[in-house]
């Protein structure tokens, strides 16, 4: 029963086969968000702050922080954003960059044990990112593509993941600290994308015994009612053994799918989380009437 | 690739591992519906008609018809209800009764190849229902409980299903005409109910090679946001290989979960059904503006 533990200074999150599914909030990411990018570039983190608080309130157990802004000082901005987010929330973070200096800047200010997002199977990337992960005692997201790109054959993606796990081990990083992203394709273009992911997730769990994550929203790219597709994908992926996802917790139907998935997997004892989230509040009038009767009694 | 074909006089529905999931509308059932029971008892089928049309419009590919009313002439009422429903819709029906005379009355008026709902693993029930299924060339829902009741052990439920499939074979009923209901327990009371169903469904599919169905709504009994639980259950059960369910198609979130499940399983080529169901209609104002420009051009 592999468990990946990620922490902040005050909170621990466990990603694992027997744990509730972990939602890593994806919103703090300037890619495709022009206003956020402009603000972060000039050191205005008000929107980062709002996004952090909203995602935690909606049920994210972790937050991803990305500062990939063209022509900006990404290492400085990423480090500042991480410090800001850690000053206002207790949830552990995933430090998201493709630039090694930005990952190092983020890790150097991070309080706790971070999730580094990400390393790929390319040799050059492995050689730069894994020593950093080892140095800071972090965990790492392993994306299953390499020099040859993203294979459409899920078994080739499995082999890339296996290579990363083995290489991580050479650097002293235990497989429980490698969270594999099997890569989710847009199902509107590749109709077998769902079956592919379920197949790889089962193999990753049974053979490599690693935890898994994914950028879930990619599956619905180009389709209407994206939250409906994302919900079905997440529930079915959980059934196949997926243990976390980097996605937005701000859509109630997606959170219901994940909470319902936890209930189905037996990861919500006595359905306590479900009942807490969806219990109908007592009607206000009824409450007042009871108070009245008590006062009269 | 087992296929169960059910038909009306004009339409065929295929339940199968490589087919879209089949929703059998559960609404035409007087159990717990006092007004419907009173109406059906006196030969007023207006509500039956409305329920039939609404469920087909909402996406049910089949309808279940039940006339179990205490102290009423169930065989006559069931036969009348079936004739009424077949006169206004083309979808195939499931004939639902625990009374052998009612099943026979329903089968004798039914146009097409019906699904008989249901037979259990009790010897006495098997000996009465299976000859009828064979005589009319129907398919049958096999509920996996027997004289000893409903076992909490999913493997015992599998053994009961196996017994029914074998006994059906003795009567010349092919296993492809037996659709097994593995019995869904309320997950609020039995937290492992979801895992149990997935386990049995996988075994039923791999070892007995039979199609499966279930009364899906039972899983959420006693919990708030029942449609949320039902949606997660159906999607995950589809991922495990369930091929149909007797449930209400009148909840949009449940239909989205099933349609999304079909997309994920690769059973909705080019996502055509999904796009048809959820395509955003062109904004009316935009349409008019374009028309205006065209006229000016």
Coordinates of C-alpha atoms in Angstrom, one line a residue:
Chain A
X1 CA 0.0 0.0 0.0
X2 CA 2.2 2.8 -1.3
X3 CA 1.8 6.2 0.4
X4 CA 3.3 9.4 -0.9
X5 CA 3.4 12.0 1.9
X6 CA 3.6 15.7 1.0
X7 CA 3.6 18.3 3.7
X8 CA 3.6 22.0 4.5
X9 CA 5.0 23.3 7.8
X10 CA 1.8 22.3 9.6
X11 CA -0.1 19.8 7.4
X12 CA 0.5 16.4 5.9
X13 CA -1.4 15.0 2.9
X14 CA -1.1 11.3 2.0
X15 CA -1.6 10.1 -1.5
X16 CA -2.3 6.4 -1.5
X17 CA -4.2 3.4 -2.7
X18 CA -6.2 3.3 0.6
X19 CA -6.6 7.0 1.0
X20 CA -9.2 9.5 -0.2
X21 CA -8.5 10.9 -3.6
X22 CA -6.3 14.0 -3.5
X23 CA -7.3 17.0 -5.6
X24 CA -4.4 19.3 -6.4
X25 CA -5.9 22.7 -7.3
X26 CA -4.6 23.7 -10.8
X27 CA -5.8 27.4 -10.8
X28 CA -2.6 29.2 -9.8
X29 CA -1.1 29.0 -13.3
X30 CA -0.6 32.0 -15.6
X31 CA -0.7 29.9 -18.8
X32 CA -3.6 31.2 -20.8
X33 CA -4.6 33.7 -18.0
X34 CA -3.3 37.0 -19.3
X35 CA -4.4 39.2 -16.4
X36 CA -2.9 36.8 -13.8
X37 CA 0.3 36.7 -15.8
X38 CA 0.5 40.5 -16.0
X39 CA -0.2 40.8 -12.3
X40 CA 2.3 38.2 -11.2
X41 CA 5.0 39.7 -13.4
X42 CA 4.7 43.0 -11.5
X43 CA 4.5 41.4 -8.1
X44 CA 0.8 41.7 -7.6
X45 CA -0.3 38.4 -5.9
X46 CA -3.9 39.4 -5.0
X47 CA -5.4 37.0 -7.6
X48 CA -3.0 34.2 -6.5
X49 CA -4.2 34.7 -3.0
X50 CA -7.9 34.6 -4.0
X51 CA -7.3 31.5 -6.1
X52 CA -5.5 29.8 -3.3
X53 CA -8.3 30.5 -0.7
X54 CA -11.1 29.6 -3.1
X55 CA -9.6 26.3 -4.1
X56 CA -8.9 25.2 -0.5
X57 CA -12.5 26.3 0.4
X58 CA -13.8 24.2 -2.5
X59 CA -12.0 21.1 -1.2
X60 CA -8.5 21.0 -2.7
X61 CA -6.1 19.2 -0.4
X62 CA -3.1 20.5 -2.2
X63 CA -2.3 23.5 -4.5
X64 CA -0.2 23.5 -7.6
X65 CA 1.8 26.8 -8.1
X66 CA 3.1 27.7 -11.5
X67 CA 4.7 31.0 -12.6
X68 CA 5.5 30.3 -16.2
X69 CA 5.3 33.8 -17.7
X70 CA 7.2 34.5 -21.0
X71 CA 10.1 37.0 -20.5
X72 CA 9.6 37.2 -16.8
X73 CA 11.9 36.3 -13.9
X74 CA 10.3 33.0 -13.2
X75 CA 12.5 31.8 -10.4
X76 CA 11.8 35.0 -8.3
X77 CA 8.1 35.0 -9.1
X78 CA 7.6 31.3 -8.3
X79 CA 9.4 31.7 -5.0
X80 CA 7.4 34.8 -4.1
X81 CA 4.1 33.1 -5.0
X82 CA 5.0 30.0 -3.0
X83 CA 5.8 32.1 0.1
X84 CA 2.6 34.1 -0.3
X85 CA 0.5 30.9 -0.7
X86 CA 2.2 29.3 2.3
X87 CA 1.5 32.4 4.4
X88 CA -2.2 32.2 3.9
X89 CA -3.0 28.4 3.7
X90 CA -1.8 25.3 5.4
X91 CA -2.2 22.9 2.4
X92 CA 1.0 21.4 0.9
X93 CA 2.1 22.6 -2.5
X94 CA 3.1 21.2 -5.8
X95 CA 5.9 23.4 -7.3
X96 CA 5.3 23.5 -11.0
X97 CA 7.9 24.6 -13.6
X98 CA 9.8 23.3 -16.5
X99 CA 12.8 25.5 -15.6
X100 CA 15.3 24.0 -13.2
X101 CA 16.3 27.3 -11.7
X102 CA 12.6 28.1 -10.9
X103 CA 12.1 24.6 -9.3
X104 CA 15.3 25.3 -7.1
X105 CA 14.1 28.8 -6.2
X106 CA 10.7 27.4 -5.2
X107 CA 12.2 24.5 -3.2
X108 CA 14.6 26.7 -1.4
X109 CA 11.8 28.8 0.2
X110 CA 9.3 26.0 0.6
X111 CA 8.3 25.0 4.2
X112 CA 7.7 21.3 4.3
X113 CA 8.1 18.4 1.8
X114 CA 7.0 19.6 -1.6
X115 CA 5.8 17.8 -4.7
X116 CA 8.0 18.8 -7.6
X117 CA 6.0 19.1 -10.9
X118 CA 7.6 17.6 -12.9
X119 CA 10.2 15.4 -14.4
X120 CA 9.9 13.6 -17.8
X121 CA 11.7 10.6 -19.1
X122 CA 14.2 12.6 -21.2
X123 CA 17.7 11.9 -20.0
X124 CA 18.7 15.5 -19.8
X125 CA 15.7 16.4 -17.7
X126 CA 16.1 13.4 -15.4
X127 CA 19.7 14.4 -14.8
X128 CA 18.8 17.9 -13.8
X129 CA 15.6 17.4 -11.9
X130 CA 16.2 14.2 -9.9
X131 CA 19.3 15.5 -8.0
X132 CA 17.2 18.5 -6.9
X133 CA 14.3 16.3 -5.7
X134 CA 16.8 14.2 -3.8
X135 CA 18.6 17.2 -2.3
X136 CA 15.4 18.7 -0.9
X137 CA 13.8 15.3 0.1
X138 CA 10.8 16.1 -2.1
X139 CA 8.4 13.9 -4.1
X140 CA 8.1 14.3 -7.8
X141 CA 5.5 14.0 -10.6
X142 CA 6.8 11.7 -13.4
X143 CA 5.3 12.5 -16.8
X144 CA 5.5 9.5 -19.0
X145 CA 6.9 11.0 -22.2
X146 CA 10.5 11.2 -23.4
X147 CA 12.7 12.3 -26.2
X148 CA 10.4 10.6 -28.7
X149 CA 7.4 12.6 -27.5
X150 CA 4.1 11.2 -26.2
X151 CA 3.4 7.6 -27.4
X152 CA -0.1 6.7 -28.3
X153 CA 0.7 3.2 -27.1
X154 CA -0.1 3.1 -23.4
X155 CA 2.4 0.3 -22.8
X156 CA 5.2 2.5 -24.1
X157 CA 4.0 5.2 -21.7
X158 CA 4.2 2.6 -18.9
X159 CA 7.8 1.8 -20.0
X160 CA 8.8 5.5 -19.8
X161 CA 7.3 5.7 -16.3
X162 CA 9.3 2.6 -15.3
X163 CA 12.5 4.2 -16.5
X164 CA 11.8 7.3 -14.4
X165 CA 11.1 5.3 -11.3
X166 CA 14.3 3.3 -11.8
X167 CA 16.4 6.4 -12.5
X168 CA 14.8 8.1 -9.4
X169 CA 15.9 5.0 -7.3
X170 CA 19.5 5.6 -8.6
X171 CA 19.3 9.0 -6.9
X172 CA 18.0 7.6 -3.7
X173 CA 14.4 8.6 -4.4
X174 CA 12.0 5.8 -3.2
X175 CA 9.3 4.8 -5.7
X176 CA 6.7 6.0 -3.1
X177 CA 8.0 9.5 -3.8
X178 CA 7.3 9.2 -7.5
X179 CA 3.8 10.1 -8.6
X180 CA 3.3 9.1 -12.2
X181 CA 1.2 11.1 -14.7
X182 CA 0.2 8.6 -17.4
X183 CA -0.8 11.6 -19.7
X184 CA -4.4 12.1 -20.5
X185 CA -5.3 12.7 -24.2
X186 CA -8.3 14.6 -25.4
X187 CA -11.0 11.9 -25.8
X188 CA -12.7 13.9 -28.5
X189 CA -9.7 13.3 -30.7
X190 CA -8.6 9.9 -29.4
X191 CA -11.7 7.9 -28.5
X192 CA -9.6 5.3 -26.7
X193 CA -8.1 7.9 -24.3
X194 CA -10.2 6.7 -21.4
X195 CA -9.4 3.0 -21.8
X196 CA -5.7 3.9 -22.3
X197 CA -5.5 5.7 -19.0
X198 CA -7.4 3.0 -17.1
X199 CA -5.1 0.3 -18.6
X200 CA -1.9 2.2 -17.7
X201 CA -3.1 3.2 -14.2
X202 CA -3.8 -0.5 -13.4
X203 CA -0.3 -1.5 -14.6
X204 CA 1.3 1.4 -12.7
X205 CA -0.4 0.3 -9.6
X206 CA 0.0 -3.4 -9.9
X207 CA 3.5 -3.6 -11.4
X208 CA 5.3 -0.4 -10.3
X209 CA 3.2 0.1 -7.2
X210 CA 3.3 3.8 -7.7
X211 CA 0.7 6.5 -7.0
X212 CA -0.7 8.4 -10.0
X213 CA -1.9 11.8 -10.9
X214 CA -3.0 13.6 -14.1
X215 CA -4.1 16.9 -15.6
X216 CA -7.7 15.7 -15.7
X217 CA -9.3 18.5 -17.7
X218 CA -7.3 17.7 -20.8
X219 CA -9.6 14.7 -21.4
X220 CA -12.5 17.0 -22.3
X221 CA -10.7 19.4 -24.6
X222 CA -12.9 20.6 -27.4
X223 CA -16.1 18.9 -26.1
X224 CA -19.3 20.6 -24.7
X225 CA -20.2 20.1 -21.0
X226 CA -16.5 19.6 -20.1
X227 CA -17.3 19.2 -16.4
X228 CA -19.5 16.2 -17.3
X229 CA -16.7 14.5 -19.2
X230 CA -14.2 15.4 -16.5
X231 CA -16.5 13.9 -13.8
X232 CA -17.0 10.6 -15.6
X233 CA -13.2 10.4 -16.3
X234 CA -12.2 11.1 -12.7
X235 CA -14.7 8.5 -11.2
X236 CA -13.7 5.8 -13.7
X237 CA -10.0 6.6 -13.2
X238 CA -10.4 6.3 -9.4
X239 CA -12.1 2.9 -10.0
X240 CA -9.0 1.8 -12.0
X241 CA -6.7 3.0 -9.1
X242 CA -5.8 6.6 -9.8
X243 CA -4.9 8.3 -6.5
X244 CA -4.8 12.1 -7.3
X245 CA -5.4 14.7 -10.0
X246 CA -4.3 18.2 -10.8
X247 CA -7.6 19.8 -11.6
X248 CA -9.9 22.6 -10.6
X249 CA -12.0 22.0 -7.5
X250 CA -14.2 25.0 -8.3
X251 CA -16.8 22.9 -10.3
X252 CA -19.3 21.4 -7.8
X253 CA -20.1 18.4 -10.2
X254 CA -16.4 17.5 -10.4
X255 CA -16.1 17.6 -6.6
X256 CA -19.3 15.5 -6.3
X257 CA -17.8 12.9 -8.7
X258 CA -14.6 12.7 -6.6
X259 CA -16.4 12.5 -3.3
X260 CA -18.7 9.9 -4.7
X261 CA -15.7 8.0 -6.0
X262 CA -14.3 8.0 -2.5
X263 CA -17.6 6.6 -1.2
X264 CA -17.6 3.9 -3.8
X265 CA -14.0 2.9 -3.2
X266 CA -14.7 2.6 0.6
X267 CA -12.4 5.5 1.3
X268 CA -15.1 7.6 3.1
X269 CA -15.9 5.7 6.3
X270 CA -19.6 5.9 7.2
X271 CA -19.9 8.3 4.2
X272 CA -19.0 11.0 6.7
X273 CA -17.4 13.4 4.2
X274 CA -20.2 12.9 1.8
X275 CA -22.8 13.6 4.4
X276 CA -20.9 16.7 5.6
X277 CA -20.7 18.1 2.1
X278 CA -24.3 17.4 1.0
X279 CA -26.4 17.3 4.2
X280 CA -29.5 19.4 3.7
X281 CA -29.4 22.3 6.2
X282 CA -32.3 22.3 8.6
X283 CA -35.0 24.6 7.3
X284 CA -34.6 28.0 9.0
X285 CA -38.3 28.4 9.9
X286 CA -38.2 25.0 11.5
X287 CA -35.2 26.0 13.6
X288 CA -37.0 29.1 14.9
X289 CA -40.2 27.3 15.6
X290 CA -38.3 24.8 17.8
X291 CA -36.5 27.6 19.6
X292 CA -39.9 29.2 20.3
X293 CA -41.4 26.1 21.7
X294 CA -38.3 25.6 23.9
X295 CA -38.6 29.1 25.3
X296 CA -42.3 28.6 26.0
X297 CA -41.6 25.2 27.7
Chain B
X1 CA -18.4 -10.4 -26.6
X2 CA -21.7 -11.4 -25.2
X3 CA -24.8 -9.6 -26.6
X4 CA -28.3 -9.8 -25.1
X5 CA -30.8 -8.7 -27.7
X6 CA -34.2 -7.4 -26.5
X7 CA -36.8 -6.2 -28.9
X8 CA -40.2 -4.6 -29.4
X9 CA -42.2 -5.2 -32.6
X10 CA -40.1 -2.5 -34.3
X11 CA -36.9 -1.9 -32.3
X12 CA -34.0 -3.9 -31.0
X13 CA -31.7 -3.0 -28.1
X14 CA -28.4 -4.8 -27.6
X15 CA -26.9 -5.1 -24.1
X16 CA -23.3 -6.0 -24.5
X17 CA -19.7 -5.5 -23.4
X18 CA -19.0 -3.4 -26.5
X19 CA -22.3 -1.5 -26.6
X20 CA -23.4 1.8 -25.1
X21 CA -24.8 1.3 -21.6
X22 CA -28.5 0.5 -21.5
X23 CA -30.8 2.5 -19.2
X24 CA -34.0 0.6 -18.4
X25 CA -36.4 3.2 -17.0
X26 CA -37.7 2.2 -13.6
X27 CA -40.5 4.6 -13.1
X28 CA -43.5 2.5 -14.1
X29 CA -43.8 0.8 -10.8
X30 CA -46.6 1.4 -8.3
X31 CA -44.4 0.3 -5.3
X32 CA -44.3 3.3 -3.0
X33 CA -46.3 5.4 -5.5
X34 CA -49.8 5.5 -3.9
X35 CA -51.5 7.6 -6.6
X36 CA -50.1 5.5 -9.4
X37 CA -51.2 2.3 -7.7
X38 CA -54.8 3.6 -7.2
X39 CA -55.0 4.7 -10.8
X40 CA -53.6 1.5 -12.3
X41 CA -56.0 -0.5 -10.1
X42 CA -59.0 1.2 -11.7
X43 CA -57.6 1.0 -15.2
X44 CA -56.4 4.6 -15.5
X45 CA -53.1 4.4 -17.3
X46 CA -52.6 8.2 -18.0
X47 CA -49.7 8.4 -15.6
X48 CA -48.2 5.2 -17.0
X49 CA -48.3 6.8 -20.4
X50 CA -46.8 10.0 -19.2
X51 CA -44.0 8.1 -17.3
X52 CA -43.3 6.1 -20.4
X53 CA -43.0 9.1 -22.7
X54 CA -40.9 11.1 -20.3
X55 CA -38.4 8.3 -19.7
X56 CA -37.9 7.6 -23.4
X57 CA -37.5 11.4 -24.0
X58 CA -34.9 11.5 -21.2
X59 CA -32.8 8.8 -22.8
X60 CA -34.1 5.4 -21.6
X61 CA -33.5 2.7 -24.2
X62 CA -35.9 0.3 -22.5
X63 CA -38.7 0.5 -19.9
X64 CA -39.4 -1.7 -16.9
X65 CA -43.2 -2.2 -16.3
X66 CA -44.3 -3.4 -12.9
X67 CA -47.9 -3.7 -11.7
X68 CA -47.4 -5.0 -8.2
X69 CA -50.4 -3.6 -6.3
X70 CA -51.7 -5.3 -3.2
X71 CA -55.1 -7.0 -3.6
X72 CA -55.3 -6.1 -7.2
X73 CA -55.6 -8.3 -10.3
X74 CA -51.9 -8.0 -11.2
X75 CA -51.9 -10.3 -14.3
X76 CA -54.6 -8.2 -15.9
X77 CA -53.2 -4.9 -15.0
X78 CA -49.6 -5.8 -16.0
X79 CA -50.9 -7.1 -19.4
X80 CA -52.9 -3.9 -19.9
X81 CA -50.1 -1.6 -19.0
X82 CA -47.7 -3.4 -21.3
X83 CA -50.2 -3.1 -24.2
X84 CA -50.6 0.6 -23.5
X85 CA -46.9 1.2 -23.3
X86 CA -46.2 -0.7 -26.5
X87 CA -48.9 1.3 -28.2
X88 CA -47.2 4.6 -27.6
X89 CA -43.4 3.8 -27.6
X90 CA -41.1 1.6 -29.7
X91 CA -38.6 0.8 -26.9
X92 CA -38.4 -2.9 -25.7
X93 CA -39.7 -3.6 -22.3
X94 CA -38.7 -5.5 -19.2
X95 CA -41.7 -7.3 -17.6
X96 CA -41.4 -7.0 -13.9
X97 CA -43.3 -9.2 -11.4
X98 CA -42.7 -11.7 -8.7
X99 CA -46.0 -13.5 -9.6
X100 CA -45.7 -16.2 -12.2
X101 CA -49.2 -15.6 -13.6
X102 CA -48.5 -11.9 -14.1
X103 CA -45.3 -12.7 -15.9
X104 CA -47.2 -15.1 -18.2
X105 CA -50.0 -12.6 -18.8
X106 CA -47.4 -9.9 -19.7
X107 CA -45.4 -12.2 -22.0
X108 CA -48.6 -13.4 -23.7
X109 CA -49.5 -9.9 -24.9
X110 CA -45.9 -8.7 -25.5
X111 CA -44.9 -7.8 -29.0
X112 CA -41.2 -8.8 -29.5
X113 CA -38.6 -10.4 -27.3
X114 CA -39.0 -9.3 -23.7
X115 CA -36.7 -9.1 -20.7
X116 CA -38.3 -11.1 -17.8
X117 CA -37.6 -9.4 -14.5
X118 CA -36.8 -11.6 -12.7
X119 CA -35.7 -15.0 -11.5
X120 CA -33.8 -15.7 -8.3
X121 CA -31.6 -18.6 -7.3
X122 CA -34.4 -20.3 -5.3
X123 CA -35.1 -23.7 -6.7
X124 CA -38.9 -23.2 -6.6
X125 CA -38.6 -19.9 -8.5
X126 CA -36.2 -21.3 -11.0
X127 CA -38.5 -24.1 -11.8
X128 CA -41.5 -21.9 -12.4
X129 CA -39.9 -18.9 -14.2
X130 CA -37.3 -20.5 -16.5
X131 CA -39.8 -22.7 -18.4
X132 CA -41.8 -19.5 -19.1
X133 CA -38.7 -17.6 -20.3
X134 CA -37.9 -20.6 -22.6
X135 CA -41.4 -20.9 -23.9
X136 CA -41.5 -17.3 -25.0
X137 CA -37.9 -17.1 -26.1
X138 CA -37.3 -14.2 -23.7
X139 CA -34.3 -13.0 -21.8
X140 CA -34.2 -12.9 -18.1
X141 CA -32.8 -10.9 -15.2
X142 CA -31.1 -13.2 -12.7
X143 CA -31.0 -11.8 -9.2
X144 CA -28.2 -13.4 -7.2
X145 CA -30.0 -14.3 -4.0
X146 CA -31.4 -17.7 -3.0
X147 CA -33.2 -19.5 -0.2
X148 CA -30.5 -18.3 2.3
X149 CA -31.2 -14.6 1.4
X150 CA -28.7 -12.1 0.2
X151 CA -25.2 -12.9 1.1
X152 CA -22.9 -10.1 2.2
X153 CA -20.0 -12.1 0.5
X154 CA -19.8 -11.1 -3.1
X155 CA -18.3 -14.4 -4.1
X156 CA -21.4 -16.3 -2.7
X157 CA -23.5 -14.0 -4.8
X158 CA -21.4 -15.0 -7.8
X159 CA -22.0 -18.6 -7.1
X160 CA -25.8 -18.0 -7.0
X161 CA -25.5 -16.3 -10.4
X162 CA -23.5 -19.2 -11.7
X163 CA -26.2 -21.6 -10.5
X164 CA -28.9 -19.6 -12.3
X165 CA -27.0 -19.5 -15.6
X166 CA -26.4 -23.3 -15.4
X167 CA -30.0 -24.0 -14.6
X168 CA -31.1 -21.7 -17.5
X169 CA -28.9 -23.7 -19.8
X170 CA -30.8 -26.8 -18.7
X171 CA -33.9 -25.2 -20.0
X172 CA -32.3 -24.2 -23.3
X173 CA -31.7 -20.6 -22.4
X174 CA -28.3 -19.4 -23.6
X175 CA -26.1 -17.5 -21.1
X176 CA -26.3 -14.5 -23.4
X177 CA -30.0 -14.3 -22.5
X178 CA -29.3 -14.2 -18.8
X179 CA -28.6 -10.7 -17.4
X180 CA -27.3 -10.9 -13.9
X181 CA -28.2 -8.4 -11.1
X182 CA -25.4 -8.8 -8.6
X183 CA -27.5 -6.9 -6.0
X184 CA -26.5 -3.4 -4.9
X185 CA -26.5 -2.7 -1.2
X186 CA -27.0 0.7 0.4
X187 CA -23.5 2.0 0.7
X188 CA -24.5 4.2 3.7
X189 CA -25.0 1.0 5.7
X190 CA -22.4 -1.2 4.0
X191 CA -19.3 0.9 3.1
X192 CA -17.9 -1.9 0.9
X193 CA -21.0 -2.1 -1.3
X194 CA -19.3 -0.3 -4.2
X195 CA -16.2 -2.5 -4.1
X196 CA -18.4 -5.6 -3.8
X197 CA -20.3 -4.8 -6.9
X198 CA -17.2 -4.0 -8.9
X199 CA -15.6 -7.3 -7.8
X200 CA -18.7 -9.4 -8.7
X201 CA -19.3 -7.6 -12.0
X202 CA -15.7 -8.3 -13.1
X203 CA -16.0 -12.0 -12.2
X204 CA -19.4 -12.2 -13.9
X205 CA -18.0 -10.7 -17.1
X206 CA -14.7 -12.7 -17.1
X207 CA -15.8 -16.1 -15.8
X208 CA -19.5 -16.4 -16.7
X209 CA -19.3 -13.9 -19.7
X210 CA -22.8 -12.6 -18.9
X211 CA -24.3 -9.1 -19.1
X212 CA -25.2 -7.4 -15.9
X213 CA -27.8 -5.0 -14.6
X214 CA -28.8 -3.6 -11.2
X215 CA -31.3 -1.4 -9.4
X216 CA -28.8 1.4 -9.2
X217 CA -30.7 3.8 -6.9
X218 CA -30.5 1.4 -4.0
X219 CA -26.8 2.2 -3.5
X220 CA -27.7 5.7 -2.2
X221 CA -30.5 4.8 0.1
X222 CA -30.5 7.1 3.2
X223 CA -27.8 9.5 1.9
X224 CA -28.2 13.1 0.9
X225 CA -27.6 14.1 -2.8
X226 CA -28.6 10.6 -4.0
X227 CA -28.1 11.5 -7.6
X228 CA -24.5 12.3 -6.9
X229 CA -23.9 8.9 -5.3
X230 CA -25.9 7.1 -8.1
X231 CA -23.8 8.9 -10.7
X232 CA -20.5 7.9 -9.2
X233 CA -21.8 4.4 -8.7
X234 CA -22.9 4.0 -12.3
X235 CA -19.7 5.4 -13.9
X236 CA -17.5 3.2 -11.7
X237 CA -19.7 0.1 -12.3
X238 CA -19.4 0.8 -16.1
X239 CA -15.7 0.9 -15.7
X240 CA -15.8 -2.5 -14.0
X241 CA -17.9 -3.9 -16.9
X242 CA -21.6 -3.4 -16.0
X243 CA -23.7 -3.2 -19.1
X244 CA -27.1 -1.9 -18.1
X245 CA -29.1 -0.6 -15.1
X246 CA -32.7 -0.3 -14.1
X247 CA -32.9 3.3 -12.9
X248 CA -34.5 6.6 -13.5
X249 CA -33.3 8.5 -16.6
X250 CA -35.1 11.6 -15.3
X251 CA -32.1 13.0 -13.4
X252 CA -29.8 15.0 -15.8
X253 CA -26.7 14.3 -13.7
X254 CA -27.3 10.5 -13.8
X255 CA -27.7 10.6 -17.6
X256 CA -24.5 12.7 -17.9
X257 CA -22.6 10.1 -15.8
X258 CA -23.8 7.3 -18.1
X259 CA -23.2 9.2 -21.3
X260 CA -19.8 10.2 -20.0
X261 CA -19.1 6.6 -19.0
X262 CA -19.9 5.6 -22.6
X263 CA -17.4 8.1 -23.9
X264 CA -14.7 6.9 -21.4
X265 CA -15.3 3.2 -22.4
X266 CA -14.9 4.1 -26.1
X267 CA -18.6 3.3 -26.7
X268 CA -19.5 6.6 -28.2
X269 CA -17.7 6.9 -31.5
X270 CA -16.5 10.5 -32.1
X271 CA -18.3 11.4 -29.0
X272 CA -21.4 11.9 -31.3
X273 CA -24.0 11.1 -28.6
X274 CA -22.3 13.3 -26.1
X275 CA -22.0 16.2 -28.5
X276 CA -25.7 15.8 -29.5
X277 CA -26.8 15.8 -25.9
X278 CA -24.7 18.8 -24.7
X279 CA -23.9 20.9 -27.7
X280 CA -24.6 24.5 -26.8
X281 CA -27.3 25.9 -29.0
X282 CA -26.2 28.9 -31.1
X283 CA -27.2 32.1 -29.3
X284 CA -30.4 33.4 -30.8
X285 CA -29.2 37.0 -30.9
X286 CA -26.1 35.9 -32.8
X287 CA -28.2 34.0 -35.3
X288 CA -30.3 37.1 -36.0
X289 CA -27.3 39.4 -36.3
X290 CA -25.7 37.1 -38.9
X291 CA -29.0 36.9 -40.8
X292 CA -29.2 40.7 -40.8
X293 CA -25.7 41.0 -42.1
X294 CA -26.5 38.5 -44.8
X295 CA -29.6 40.4 -45.9
X296 CA -27.6 43.6 -46.0
X297 CA -24.8 42.0 -48.1

